[in-house]
């Protein structure tokens, strides 16, 4: 069989590694696919940039759209990034020409995945995006193919290595968020503008894709509730540890009676859970399905080689002639996403209050929680030491609640604040049980 002719747009961290991997693993790929895979054309922003890649015999296309429509390629590989141009037009052009597309672009799939899946379906090409979520972790295939016959109740994970690195260091070394962020930037784990990662938006894009695959709904990034990790203090991580938990930035998508909940926020997970063992830049996803124990996939969620490994697996599927509906079912069978309101989220909560050293404070807090029918699983009151105690400085009160609703917690805490028995804003972290 003739080799699959591939055109690659984007020769950065991932693209360059894909070119190398095709070169180095050509024989293995060919043995596994029953045909060779050949890079015939590439493009990037700059043609003259030094890239330490052997591109001899490979054509340079004048721009990504020209490459996507070239008669010389069978498969267009988009590794430029961004949900706008030129990625969107190039991918759409390739699909409309009946070519298959492989991309690692979560932003593009989260925003335009449905429109692109429609084009793929209509014109017969594949649209593969395994690398867009969890890089080397084969979570898209697991949800779409491995669990095709399993009802999914919940999928959740650590989908951003930068945040997990920061929270791990904060926990292990008692450092502040700002200190760990600075280190992450120095080591190249965080961007100069870290907001996309630490404010949870990167996780939200990936979660929206996983939710669609898990629940057969249209990808809807705007249905994801998002909170980042910048408000987490070392004392929360210490308290979590004392109470048997760790704090992770989780993306959680779950079926509830009120719709599909999609949420990204700092979360306390029991120390004994699989997800709690995942440290540093590593990613992990847990899938709860009907009739099976939870499945947890753990691995590198970023980096050129890790991401290229998933891109190559997608290219291998194209070479083999495998065609799967991009979101696991035809687009017209995907349901609209019913967004479950966050105020109605139900679960356990960790609450940290700075209680004023006044008679009756603890009783007031307990009363306000009881008025909202919130039951307390545990309560710890730290005591001020020496000088702080003499100055009458506020002392932390740490509460773990049994399952209750988010709006009940908000009402109780608003009442406690009105009573003026605490200083500052309460810290609230949701708990996810395994
Ligand atoms: N890096 C990771 O760990 C990772 C992990 C998972 C998924 N991804 C996804 O993989 C994709 C690529 O990421 P990356 O880290 O490889 O990015 P990158 O290092 O910034 O590389 C981007 C490449 O795209 C080219 N490019 C940008 N704009 C272009 C334009 N208008 N026309 C033509 N070429 C253009 C750049 O050209 P020049 O080289 O000439 O500047 C560069 O070669 C993104 O969607 C990203 O989200 C990355």
Short mmCIF file of N, CA and C in Angstrom, two decimals, residues 3 6 39 89 95 102 133 176 199 202 216 220 233 307 314 325 335 346 368 412:
data_model
loop_
_atom_site.label_atom_id
_atom_site.label_comp_id
_atom_site.label_asym_id
_atom_site.label_seq_id
_atom_site.Cartn_x
_atom_site.Cartn_y
_atom_site.Cartn_z
N UNK A 3 2.49 4.79 0.93
CA UNK A 3 2.59 5.43 2.25
C UNK A 3 1.57 6.56 2.41
N UNK A 6 1.78 12.95 4.70
CA UNK A 6 1.38 13.84 5.79
C UNK A 6 1.93 15.25 5.55
N UNK A 39 6.38 12.35 5.79
CA UNK A 39 6.10 13.79 5.83
C UNK A 39 6.50 14.35 4.46
N UNK A 89 -9.33 27.87 9.84
CA UNK A 89 -9.54 27.77 8.38
C UNK A 89 -8.77 26.61 7.79
N UNK A 95 -10.58 19.28 5.99
CA UNK A 95 -11.73 18.38 6.16
C UNK A 95 -12.68 18.49 4.96
N UNK A 102 -5.30 15.58 12.01
CA UNK A 102 -4.86 15.26 13.37
C UNK A 102 -4.42 16.57 14.00
N UNK A 133 -5.94 16.45 25.06
CA UNK A 133 -6.23 16.28 26.49
C UNK A 133 -5.25 15.28 27.07
N UNK A 176 4.47 29.54 49.62
CA UNK A 176 3.25 30.23 49.17
C UNK A 176 3.02 29.97 47.69
N UNK A 199 -5.54 30.02 36.47
CA UNK A 199 -6.95 30.40 36.69
C UNK A 199 -7.92 29.32 36.21
N UNK A 202 -7.25 26.44 31.03
CA UNK A 202 -6.68 25.32 30.27
C UNK A 202 -7.41 24.03 30.66
N UNK A 216 -22.04 12.19 25.70
CA UNK A 216 -22.75 12.30 24.42
C UNK A 216 -23.42 13.65 24.26
N UNK A 220 -19.24 22.21 25.16
CA UNK A 220 -19.72 23.54 25.55
C UNK A 220 -18.80 24.10 26.63
N UNK A 233 -3.91 28.81 50.22
CA UNK A 233 -2.82 29.20 51.12
C UNK A 233 -2.14 27.95 51.69
N UNK A 307 3.55 14.58 23.78
CA UNK A 307 2.44 15.00 22.93
C UNK A 307 2.59 14.38 21.54
N UNK A 314 -2.56 8.93 16.53
CA UNK A 314 -3.70 9.40 15.71
C UNK A 314 -3.38 9.27 14.22
N UNK A 325 -16.43 8.43 14.71
CA UNK A 325 -17.02 9.76 14.88
C UNK A 325 -16.20 10.51 15.93
N UNK A 335 -26.44 15.36 22.34
CA UNK A 335 -27.48 16.18 22.96
C UNK A 335 -26.95 17.56 23.32
N UNK A 346 -23.95 19.56 45.07
CA UNK A 346 -24.01 18.93 46.39
C UNK A 346 -22.74 18.15 46.66
N UNK A 368 -25.37 28.96 62.88
CA UNK A 368 -25.63 29.39 61.49
C UNK A 368 -25.58 28.21 60.52
N UNK A 412 -25.09 30.20 54.92
CA UNK A 412 -24.60 30.08 56.31
C UNK A 412 -23.41 31.02 56.52
#
